[in-house]
Amino acid sequence: TIRSRALNKFYSDRKLACLGIGSGANSIQLYLSGSDGFMGHRHRDALNLQLFAGRWEIFPDIGYLWDHPGKRWGSATASHQTVVVDEKNSQAVGQSDLLEFIEKGRVRFVDMKTRLEGGIVLRRAVTLLRKTDGLPILIDVFDVEGGKIHDYNARAYGPDEISSFLGGRKEEMSFCSAVGSQDF
């Protein structure tokens, strides 16, 4: 069970944005991973998103298989909550840019931009809100500049027990995706 308060912080050295609401077992925690510019042991997961609600990992990061035969797949772009451009792993070039970070009242917001090999630019803006009944709303806007094929990847995990976290209303948990090409 989560006992601490949700974290709202941007770690500039790792280019990691943490947005959270609440504390204890009913807290919501979101992570947006930018590129820190290092290669070494890094996944090909430019602007990957993870979401935790209480003790459940809703948007999982399956990239930590270490010595498993599936490690190659686990560290690939397609296995993360991000976008695959032209069927290739997304390799960031340099550090990501933090464009905005807000943590006021019931609103949490982060906007980041990353450059990939081949001149491709990814930009992701995420808003996390808490409704008056305590339930979260996540707004995720992801834009890609360049490339021809954009495959947006999302895997959501929602165990039956999450209905108790949502006040007994599993129908409140919904997942909606819209893909388009608009300038911010």
PDB file of C-alpha atoms in Angstrom, residues 10 15 17 96-101 110-113:
ATOM      1  CA  PHE A  10      10.899  17.551 -12.589  1.00  0.00           C
ATOM      2  CA  LYS A  15      14.578  14.690 -17.800  1.00  0.00           C
ATOM      3  CA  ALA A  17       8.588  14.615 -15.017  1.00  0.00           C
ATOM      4  CA  SER A  96      14.693  16.574 -24.120  1.00  0.00           C
ATOM      5  CA  ASP A  97      13.355  20.083 -23.562  1.00  0.00           C
ATOM      6  CA  LEU A  98      10.949  20.837 -20.735  1.00  0.00           C
ATOM      7  CA  LEU A  99       8.542  23.413 -22.168  1.00  0.00           C
ATOM      8  CA  GLU A 100       6.143  23.717 -19.210  1.00  0.00           C
ATOM      9  CA  PHE A 101       5.582  22.182 -15.776  1.00  0.00           C
ATOM     10  CA  VAL A 110       3.840  18.826 -18.291  1.00  0.00           C
ATOM     11  CA  ASP A 111       4.909  19.611 -21.862  1.00  0.00           C
ATOM     12  CA  MET A 112       8.128  18.097 -23.269  1.00  0.00           C
ATOM     13  CA  LYS A 113       9.850  17.947 -26.648  1.00  0.00           C
TER      14      LYS A 113
END
